[in-house]
Structure formats: structure tokens, C-alpha cells
Short mmCIF file of C-alpha atoms in Angstrom, two decimals:
data_model
loop_
_atom_site.label_atom_id
_atom_site.label_comp_id
_atom_site.label_asym_id
_atom_site.label_seq_id
_atom_site.Cartn_x
_atom_site.Cartn_y
_atom_site.Cartn_z
CA UNK A 1 -1.53 -3.32 -9.93
CA UNK A 2 0.10 -1.58 -6.61
CA UNK A 3 -0.49 -3.65 -3.81
CA UNK A 4 0.60 -7.17 -1.98
CA UNK A 5 -1.06 -7.83 1.02
CA UNK A 6 -2.09 -10.95 3.57
CA UNK A 7 -4.87 -11.43 6.19
CA UNK A 8 -7.75 -13.09 10.35
CA UNK A 9 -10.32 -10.88 11.41
CA UNK A 10 -9.10 -9.15 15.11
CA UNK A 11 -11.07 -5.88 16.93
CA UNK A 12 -9.77 -4.14 20.02
CA UNK A 13 -6.21 -4.19 20.02
CA UNK A 14 -4.23 -1.66 21.70
CA UNK A 15 -0.56 -0.57 22.19
CA UNK A 16 1.50 -0.15 25.15
CA UNK A 17 0.36 3.72 25.99
CA UNK A 18 -3.16 2.52 26.16
CA UNK A 19 -6.28 2.93 23.61
CA UNK A 20 -6.11 5.12 20.90
CA UNK A 21 -8.24 7.93 21.31
CA UNK A 22 -11.52 7.50 19.29
CA UNK A 23 -14.54 9.19 19.26
CA UNK A 24 -17.88 7.77 21.40
CA UNK A 25 -19.95 5.59 19.70
CA UNK A 26 -23.41 6.24 20.58
CA UNK A 27 -26.21 3.73 20.96
CA UNK A 28 -27.45 4.79 17.19
CA UNK A 29 -24.37 3.07 15.82
CA UNK A 30 -25.18 -0.27 17.30
CA UNK A 31 -28.33 -0.42 15.43
CA UNK A 32 -28.98 -1.01 11.65
CA UNK A 33 -27.24 1.36 9.07
CA UNK A 34 -28.24 2.12 6.00
CA UNK A 35 -26.88 0.52 3.05
CA UNK A 36 -24.52 1.83 0.43
CA UNK A 37 -24.02 1.73 -3.17
CA UNK A 38 -21.83 2.94 -6.09
CA UNK A 39 -22.77 5.56 -8.44
CA UNK A 40 -20.78 5.81 -11.71
CA UNK A 41 -19.29 9.54 -12.06
CA UNK A 42 -17.40 8.65 -14.74
CA UNK A 43 -17.42 5.50 -16.53
CA UNK A 44 -14.36 2.55 -17.23
CA UNK A 45 -11.68 3.48 -19.37
CA UNK A 46 -12.48 7.59 -18.78
CA UNK A 47 -9.12 7.42 -16.94
CA UNK A 48 -5.82 5.21 -17.15
CA UNK A 49 -5.16 3.34 -14.18
CA UNK A 50 -5.96 5.65 -11.92
CA UNK A 51 -4.52 5.35 -8.39
CA UNK A 52 -5.76 8.94 -6.67
CA UNK A 53 -8.60 11.35 -6.52
CA UNK A 54 -7.93 15.09 -4.71
CA UNK A 55 -9.38 18.31 -5.29
CA UNK A 56 -7.14 21.45 -5.07
CA UNK A 57 -8.67 22.50 -1.91
CA UNK A 58 -10.92 25.69 -3.06
CA UNK A 59 -7.87 28.18 -3.36
CA UNK A 60 -8.14 28.69 -7.16
CA UNK A 61 -10.79 30.32 -8.65
CA UNK A 62 -13.31 28.30 -10.04
CA UNK A 63 -11.68 24.46 -9.22
CA UNK A 64 -14.14 24.28 -6.52
CA UNK A 65 -16.09 21.24 -8.20
CA UNK A 66 -13.07 19.83 -10.20
CA UNK A 67 -11.90 16.47 -9.17
CA UNK A 68 -8.01 15.72 -9.98
CA UNK A 69 -6.85 12.27 -11.34
CA UNK A 70 -3.96 10.30 -10.85
CA UNK A 71 -3.00 8.09 -13.68
CA UNK A 72 -0.14 5.96 -12.60
CA UNK A 73 1.65 6.07 -16.34
CA UNK A 74 2.73 9.98 -15.38
CA UNK A 75 -0.72 12.34 -15.88
CA UNK A 76 -2.86 14.32 -13.92
CA UNK A 77 -6.33 14.58 -15.18
CA UNK A 78 -9.08 17.16 -14.29
CA UNK A 79 -12.85 15.76 -14.29
CA UNK A 80 -15.45 18.61 -13.66
CA UNK A 81 -17.82 16.74 -11.01
CA UNK A 82 -20.67 19.11 -12.06
CA UNK A 83 -20.42 18.14 -15.54
CA UNK A 84 -19.03 14.39 -15.52
CA UNK A 85 -20.18 13.93 -19.22
CA UNK A 86 -16.97 16.56 -20.34
CA UNK A 87 -13.75 14.58 -21.39
CA UNK A 88 -10.96 14.89 -18.57
CA UNK A 89 -8.63 17.74 -19.11
CA UNK A 90 -4.69 17.01 -18.94
CA UNK A 91 -3.25 19.36 -16.50
CA UNK A 92 0.39 17.46 -16.11
CA UNK A 93 1.80 15.18 -17.86
CA UNK A 94 4.65 13.47 -16.63
CA UNK A 95 5.16 10.67 -18.90
CA UNK A 96 8.75 11.91 -20.02
CA UNK A 97 9.98 11.08 -16.13
CA UNK A 98 7.80 8.78 -14.91
CA UNK A 99 8.88 5.53 -14.95
CA UNK A 100 5.75 2.69 -14.90
CA UNK A 101 6.69 0.13 -16.53
CA UNK A 102 6.74 -2.09 -12.88
CA UNK A 103 3.13 -2.78 -11.47
CA UNK A 104 3.51 -0.87 -8.07
CA UNK A 105 5.73 2.25 -10.05
CA UNK A 106 4.49 5.75 -11.45
CA UNK A 107 3.07 8.97 -10.69
CA UNK A 108 1.51 7.65 -7.37
CA UNK A 109 0.49 10.69 -5.35
CA UNK A 110 -0.77 14.57 -5.60
CA UNK A 111 -1.44 17.41 -3.14
CA UNK A 112 -2.29 20.67 -3.51
CA UNK A 113 -0.54 23.35 -1.59
CA UNK A 114 -3.20 24.59 0.89
CA UNK A 115 -1.95 28.00 1.40
CA UNK A 116 -0.59 28.56 -2.13
CA UNK A 117 -2.96 28.70 -5.29
CA UNK A 118 -1.54 26.98 -8.01
CA UNK A 119 0.84 25.04 -6.57
CA UNK A 120 0.78 21.25 -6.03
CA UNK A 121 3.04 18.49 -5.59
CA UNK A 122 3.86 15.03 -6.50
CA UNK A 123 5.49 11.76 -5.59
CA UNK A 124 6.44 9.78 -8.34
CA UNK A 125 9.16 7.13 -9.48
CA UNK A 126 12.02 6.78 -11.77
CA UNK A 127 13.50 3.42 -12.69
CA UNK A 128 15.66 3.67 -9.30
CA UNK A 129 14.24 6.08 -6.81
CA UNK A 130 10.94 8.13 -5.46
CA UNK A 131 11.19 11.65 -6.66
CA UNK A 132 9.10 14.29 -4.53
CA UNK A 133 8.46 17.70 -6.82
CA UNK A 134 6.49 20.84 -6.56
CA UNK A 135 4.83 22.05 -9.55
CA UNK A 136 3.25 25.62 -10.14
CA UNK A 137 0.87 26.87 -12.97
CA UNK A 138 2.28 29.25 -15.33
CA UNK A 139 -1.21 30.52 -17.07
CA UNK A 140 -3.46 32.61 -14.58
CA UNK A 141 -6.20 32.35 -17.00
CA UNK A 142 -5.83 28.63 -16.72
CA UNK A 143 -4.85 28.10 -12.84
CA UNK A 144 -5.30 24.06 -13.04
CA UNK A 145 -2.80 23.61 -15.88
CA UNK A 146 0.35 22.74 -13.95
CA UNK A 147 3.10 23.67 -16.04
CA UNK A 148 5.54 20.62 -16.40
CA UNK A 149 8.87 23.02 -16.78
CA UNK A 150 7.71 24.32 -13.19
CA UNK A 151 9.14 21.27 -11.74
CA UNK A 152 11.25 21.85 -8.08
CA UNK A 153 12.98 18.85 -6.71
CA UNK A 154 12.59 18.84 -2.96
CA UNK A 155 13.53 15.10 -2.35
CA UNK A 156 14.70 12.02 -3.89
CA UNK A 157 15.35 8.29 -2.20
CA UNK A 158 16.92 5.35 -3.69
CA UNK A 159 14.65 2.58 -4.51
CA UNK A 160 16.35 -1.05 -4.09
CA UNK A 161 13.78 -2.80 -5.81
CA UNK A 162 10.69 -2.18 -7.75
CA UNK A 163 7.55 -2.26 -5.17
CA UNK A 164 6.31 -1.04 -2.20
CA UNK A 165 6.32 2.35 -3.22
CA UNK A 166 3.79 3.69 -0.87
CA UNK A 167 2.93 7.12 -2.73
CA UNK A 168 0.53 9.07 -0.89
CA UNK A 169 0.87 12.61 -0.19
CA UNK A 170 -0.97 14.84 1.78
CA UNK A 171 -1.25 18.20 4.12
CA UNK A 172 -1.89 17.92 7.79
CA UNK A 173 -3.77 19.87 9.46
CA UNK A 174 -0.84 22.03 10.53
CA UNK A 175 0.57 22.65 7.08
CA UNK A 176 3.36 20.22 6.44
CA UNK A 177 3.40 18.00 3.86
CA UNK A 178 3.37 13.90 4.49
CA UNK A 179 4.54 11.40 2.39
CA UNK A 180 3.85 7.61 2.77
CA UNK A 181 6.98 5.64 1.97
CA UNK A 182 7.42 1.74 1.44
CA UNK A 183 10.13 -0.71 3.00
CA UNK A 184 11.68 -0.50 -0.71
CA UNK A 185 10.19 -3.72 -1.52
CA UNK A 186 11.20 -7.40 -2.78
CA UNK A 187 9.45 -9.49 0.25
CA UNK A 188 10.51 -9.54 3.91
CA UNK A 189 12.25 -5.97 3.90
CA UNK A 190 15.53 -8.04 3.40
CA UNK A 191 18.04 -4.64 4.12
CA UNK A 192 15.73 -3.58 7.53
CA UNK A 193 14.83 -0.75 5.65
CA UNK A 194 11.34 0.05 8.06
CA UNK A 195 12.94 -0.66 11.49
CA UNK A 196 16.23 1.69 10.06
CA UNK A 197 15.35 5.18 11.61
CA UNK A 198 18.08 6.56 9.27
CA UNK A 199 16.37 5.18 6.38
CA UNK A 200 13.42 7.12 4.51
CA UNK A 201 12.11 3.85 3.51
CA UNK A 202 9.41 2.32 5.77
CA UNK A 203 8.35 5.37 6.87
CA UNK A 204 5.75 8.24 7.24
CA UNK A 205 7.72 11.42 6.34
CA UNK A 206 6.83 15.12 7.49
CA UNK A 207 8.52 18.07 5.54
CA UNK A 208 7.47 21.94 5.83
CA UNK A 209 7.54 23.33 2.13
CA UNK A 210 7.51 26.58 3.00
CA UNK A 211 10.60 26.95 4.55
CA UNK A 212 14.08 26.41 2.70
CA UNK A 213 16.30 23.86 5.19
CA UNK A 214 19.81 23.50 5.76
CA UNK A 215 22.51 21.03 4.04
CA UNK A 216 20.63 22.79 0.58
CA UNK A 217 17.50 20.98 1.11
CA UNK A 218 14.45 22.99 -0.48
CA UNK A 219 12.56 22.38 2.55
CA UNK A 220 12.37 22.74 6.26
CA UNK A 221 12.33 19.98 8.74
CA UNK A 222 9.39 20.51 11.76
CA UNK A 223 10.95 20.92 15.03
CA UNK A 224 9.29 18.53 16.24
CA UNK A 225 9.86 15.83 14.37
CA UNK A 226 10.72 12.76 16.26
CA UNK A 227 14.79 12.76 14.97
CA UNK A 228 14.90 16.62 13.95
CA UNK A 229 18.23 16.77 16.12
CA UNK A 230 19.54 13.43 15.63
CA UNK A 231 18.83 9.72 16.18
CA UNK A 232 17.53 8.85 12.67
CA UNK A 233 17.17 11.12 9.71
CA UNK A 234 15.11 14.50 10.23
CA UNK A 235 12.47 13.89 7.79
CA UNK A 236 11.18 10.73 9.37
CA UNK A 237 7.62 11.05 11.43
CA UNK A 238 6.70 7.15 11.68
CA UNK A 239 8.13 4.10 11.22
CA UNK A 240 7.82 0.25 11.23
CA UNK A 241 5.65 0.22 7.94
CA UNK A 242 5.51 -2.16 4.87
CA UNK A 243 3.83 -0.71 2.40
CA UNK A 244 0.70 2.06 3.69
CA UNK A 245 -1.33 2.26 0.50
CA UNK A 246 -3.16 5.60 1.50
CA UNK A 247 -3.28 7.43 4.80
CA UNK A 248 -5.71 10.56 5.37
CA UNK A 249 -6.38 13.06 7.81
CA UNK A 250 -9.81 12.93 9.77
CA UNK A 251 -11.08 16.52 8.30
CA UNK A 252 -12.97 16.60 12.36
CA UNK A 253 -10.31 15.17 14.61
CA UNK A 254 -6.89 15.40 12.73
CA UNK A 255 -6.30 11.91 13.52
CA UNK A 256 -3.72 10.27 10.79
CA UNK A 257 -5.12 7.02 9.33
CA UNK A 258 -3.05 4.63 7.36
CA UNK A 259 -3.67 1.09 5.71
CA UNK A 260 -0.77 -0.92 5.75
CA UNK A 261 -0.26 -3.79 2.88
CA UNK A 262 0.56 -7.16 4.54
CA UNK A 263 2.89 -9.58 3.98
CA UNK A 264 1.66 -13.44 3.77
CA UNK A 265 -1.23 -13.41 6.32
CA UNK A 266 -2.55 -9.47 7.87
CA UNK A 267 -3.91 -6.54 6.82
CA UNK A 268 -3.78 -3.71 8.97
CA UNK A 269 -5.09 -0.30 9.82
CA UNK A 270 -3.25 2.09 12.02
CA UNK A 271 -3.70 5.18 13.67
CA UNK A 272 -0.39 7.25 12.99
CA UNK A 273 1.29 8.48 16.25
CA UNK A 274 4.36 11.06 16.00
CA UNK A 275 7.78 8.79 16.41
CA UNK A 276 5.35 5.75 16.14
CA UNK A 277 7.27 1.92 15.48
CA UNK A 278 4.36 -0.01 13.61
CA UNK A 279 6.15 -2.81 13.89
CA UNK A 280 7.44 -3.73 10.51
CA UNK A 281 9.46 -6.62 9.64
CA UNK A 282 9.57 -7.70 13.16
CA UNK A 283 5.78 -7.89 13.16
CA UNK A 284 3.67 -8.19 10.69
CA UNK A 285 0.19 -6.51 12.28
CA UNK A 286 -0.24 -7.90 15.86
CA UNK A 287 2.12 -11.46 14.61
CA UNK A 288 5.97 -11.79 15.07
CA UNK A 289 7.33 -12.09 11.30
CA UNK A 290 11.51 -11.91 11.83
CA UNK A 291 11.95 -13.85 13.94
CA UNK A 292 8.47 -16.41 13.49
CA UNK A 293 7.87 -16.21 17.31
CA UNK A 294 8.96 -15.04 20.16
CA UNK A 295 9.65 -11.26 18.65
CA UNK A 296 10.45 -8.43 20.80
CA UNK A 297 6.94 -6.36 20.69
CA UNK A 298 8.07 -3.76 23.49
CA UNK A 299 7.75 -0.18 21.91
CA UNK A 300 5.89 -1.32 19.26
CA UNK A 301 2.44 -0.07 18.73
CA UNK A 302 -0.02 -2.35 17.21
CA UNK A 303 -3.19 -1.95 14.69
CA UNK A 304 -6.14 -0.95 15.67
CA UNK A 305 -7.52 -3.54 13.06
CA UNK A 306 -6.10 -6.65 11.41
CA UNK A 307 -7.99 -8.95 8.92
CA UNK A 308 -6.72 -12.01 7.09
CA UNK A 309 -6.69 -13.91 4.14
CA UNK A 310 -10.41 -15.12 4.28
CA UNK A 311 -11.55 -11.43 3.66
CA UNK A 312 -8.74 -10.50 0.96
CA UNK A 313 -4.83 -10.11 0.28
CA UNK A 314 -4.34 -6.08 -0.45
CA UNK A 315 -5.97 -3.35 1.68
CA UNK A 316 -6.72 0.55 0.22
CA UNK A 317 -7.15 2.94 2.20
CA UNK A 318 -9.76 5.44 2.15
CA UNK A 319 -11.02 8.54 4.76
CA UNK A 320 -13.02 8.98 7.82
CA UNK A 321 -16.65 9.95 6.47
CA UNK A 322 -17.49 13.49 7.02
CA UNK A 323 -19.93 14.37 4.34
CA UNK A 324 -23.97 14.77 4.50
CA UNK A 325 -25.24 12.57 1.95
CA UNK A 326 -24.47 9.27 4.14
CA UNK A 327 -25.25 11.18 7.52
CA UNK A 328 -25.64 7.72 9.90
CA UNK A 329 -22.09 7.42 8.71
CA UNK A 330 -20.07 10.49 9.78
CA UNK A 331 -17.04 9.42 11.64
CA UNK A 332 -16.24 5.73 10.40
CA UNK A 333 -13.32 5.02 8.49
CA UNK A 334 -14.00 3.76 5.33
CA UNK A 335 -11.65 1.52 3.20
CA UNK A 336 -11.59 -1.61 1.10
CA UNK A 337 -9.43 -4.54 -0.27
CA UNK A 338 -8.05 -4.24 -3.61
CA UNK A 339 -8.15 -7.71 -4.75
CA UNK A 340 -11.98 -8.65 -3.32
CA UNK A 341 -13.58 -5.25 -3.57
CA UNK A 342 -14.95 -5.57 -0.65
CA UNK A 343 -15.43 -2.04 1.36
CA UNK A 344 -16.05 -1.54 5.09
CA UNK A 345 -16.70 0.75 7.56
CA UNK A 346 -14.44 1.23 10.81
CA UNK A 347 -14.94 2.96 14.35
CA UNK A 348 -14.06 2.98 17.96
CA UNK A 349 -16.08 2.11 20.82
CA UNK A 350 -15.52 3.81 23.93
CA UNK A 351 -13.96 0.77 25.16
CA UNK A 352 -11.10 0.33 22.77
CA UNK A 353 -12.94 -2.41 20.70
CA UNK A 354 -14.29 -1.68 17.17
CA UNK A 355 -17.10 -2.35 15.30
CA UNK A 356 -16.25 -3.34 11.63
CA UNK A 357 -19.42 -3.45 9.10
CA UNK A 358 -19.25 -4.59 5.50
CA UNK A 359 -20.64 -1.49 3.39
CA UNK A 360 -20.65 -3.29 0.06
CA UNK A 361 -19.30 -6.25 -2.42
CA UNK A 362 -18.16 -3.99 -4.86
CA UNK A 363 -16.59 -5.96 -7.74
CA UNK A 364 -13.95 -3.41 -8.19
CA UNK A 365 -10.23 -3.53 -7.95
CA UNK A 366 -10.49 -0.23 -5.77
CA UNK A 367 -6.90 1.69 -6.01
CA UNK A 368 -7.63 4.60 -4.01
CA UNK A 369 -10.73 6.39 -2.62
CA UNK A 370 -11.28 10.18 -2.74
CA UNK A 371 -12.96 13.01 -1.22
CA UNK A 372 -14.69 16.21 -2.85
CA UNK A 373 -15.35 19.49 -1.26
CA UNK A 374 -18.58 18.29 0.31
CA UNK A 375 -16.77 15.83 2.07
CA UNK A 376 -18.47 12.95 0.00
CA UNK A 377 -16.14 9.78 -1.01
CA UNK A 378 -15.32 8.59 -4.12
CA UNK A 379 -12.98 5.21 -5.51
CA UNK A 380 -11.20 5.11 -8.59
CA UNK A 381 -11.45 1.65 -9.83
CA UNK A 382 -8.61 0.22 -11.85
CA UNK A 383 -10.82 -0.45 -14.98
CA UNK A 384 -10.58 3.62 -15.41
CA UNK A 385 -13.85 4.80 -13.76
CA UNK A 386 -14.67 7.04 -11.08
CA UNK A 387 -17.12 6.14 -8.52
CA UNK A 388 -19.39 7.93 -5.64
CA UNK A 389 -20.13 6.17 -2.66
CA UNK A 390 -24.08 6.80 -2.20
CA UNK A 391 -26.83 5.55 0.08
CA UNK A 392 -28.97 2.72 -1.75
CA UNK A 393 -32.75 3.83 -2.29
CA UNK A 394 -35.09 1.76 -0.77
CA UNK A 395 -37.34 0.05 -3.56
#
């Protein structure tokens, strides 16, 4: 699949700027919380290696209950969540331009424009590059169908190796498009991309897709991007990441959560701040990596949580739960490990320490999470199924 990882349980890590802002935990959270289960929405084999699920935000008529599933080989398929027994419809086929031969290459991300119905952005790989493109619908009678001939390439950047692509796309609360980029691959970041602010690799990028830019760009640079006026690539929002495999915005607070896949020892969860340096490859989570000891930690932001290989080897980032069906879990960040199938929920206490609970040993190869229009959570399994996280009924 897409990830390489590592792990040692740890709580309450803080950065040099103080505690990461957190929501308060009331006494009920310290008590027993209800168990969850997975409900089958689409069966095994319904999708071809699904690596993402999203909705269109409700701008296009009739699509509020539709899930758009990203298939790594290069297709986007639409599933009616109210009628999941119906065969998913292919709404965009990019297999003629997507290179998916490597385990971590392919069509990796999808985000619908929150202000323009019928417009979407994708993240895919060619053999040697990542491509961020815009597509639009060509048929008003079928707003779900994106025209493959409408492609406008916004951004490309070269990839030196076949792994560590990141791939997530999402719009932030201010309307800018965020892009997750891995360090370029191999092992140990041999070219030092993640710490090089002039490189687009090993970063969270942020661009303005509603405006054209200078130097022939098809996008603008937000004026408050850390390097908008020099000192690094203007698209960079945060850096020092190895392979951020799925990030998400908390729908209530706007906080940006990211899961970063580790090298040999540790998987980490970060709260991403503008201009933040998350340490790779000087550090792997809270431990020195290069050099193995005595690394300079000044100015680096440590993860809010990390785990070691006794718990898993490849983290899959999720979402802060804001639905209704699991009311006791509202405000918890739900995530998983791809290799072990364990699903956890995490939240910070007022003092900055972390409460991390095991939700479920799923037995699934969880490639990604998704959320529907009601805030309910789904998982994509590598076996081609789509599953919903639900409260377990008492016998």
C-alpha cells in the first residue's frame, strides 16, 4: 500500500511555544465511553484500492448523500449512501494519465471547491512527478460527472523516488487549498527535502485557487503564507514532515490535524501551525534521527502524540468526530494504523496531556477515513470495502 512506518506510546508532548491549544475535557470523558463497531456500507471488492472518500459539500444539487471514493489506479467513483446497494458510478477516469505502478503512487487526493459547484481538484502522480489539477463538470444534467478533458494543471513538482507522496487535498476554513507532500521517498530523506524550505517536498502546502498568480501560476499565494515574501517556496505552509498520510480540519475549531508516517521507530500525530517545523529528518517524532543523538531541537514542534512498533507501523490520519450517532466521542480525533487495523480516539486534557483510547481492533487494512454530510465517519479498506463507524448495540 501507501505507507511505511514505525512506533512507543507517549503522552503530553509540548512544543517550545507551549501547549497546543486544546478543547477542555469534562469529567464524563474520564469515564467509560461506548464501544463502537464497523457497519458495511459497500462490500469487499466494491472499489479498486480505495484511498480516500469525500463529499462535494452540498453545492451541487442532488449530491448531498453521495460519497466520492478515490481509487488509487486513477478513478473517482460515486456511491449513493442512501442506496449503497447500487453499483458505484465512475465520475472521473484518469487512468490514461495516472501512474500507479508503485505501491505509493497513483490518484491520491480529491477536494471539491467549496465556493464553485461542479469544480474539483485532484492530486495524482506521473512516473516522476506529482500533479495538482482542477476539473469541472461539462453536463449540467449530471453535475457529478467531471470532464477529463477539462483538466487545468495548477502545480507540478518532481518526485525523486516512488514512495512518500502524501497526497491529501482539503480546503481550509479560509477557503485556501491545502496539499500534503511527502519528502520524496527512499529512506531517511537522503536529499534533505523536508528541512529545505525551497523544496515543495516534506511539506503542507497552501494555495489560493480563486486567483491567478505571478510568474504564470494558475493560482495565487496567500499573503500570510510563511514564505510569501521570500526565504522559501511561497506555497509552503508548514515543513519538516516525512509522509503526512491524511490530514483534516476540525469542523468546529478549524484546527489542522495531520498523521505523519515514521521511519523506523515512531508514528506521530501533529497539530499543524502556520510556519511550523515538525522536525523530520533531524527528528523522528520526539527522538533524534539525524544525528542519532544530540540533534538540535530548538524551534521544532514536537507531536502531540506518538506510538511505537509494539502498536503498529504505519499511521492513517482521520478526523475529529463531529457527528451525532456517537455523541460521547464528539471532539475526539479518530485515527488508525494501516498495518494492524487498530482504531484509536485521542483528545487532549486541559493540562496538555493526552487521553488515547483503543476503539476497535478492526482487522482491516485502513487506507483512509472519510466523513459524510452529517459528520459521520467512514473508513476505506484496501480490500475495496467502505465501512461506517457506528455505536455497538448492547446485547
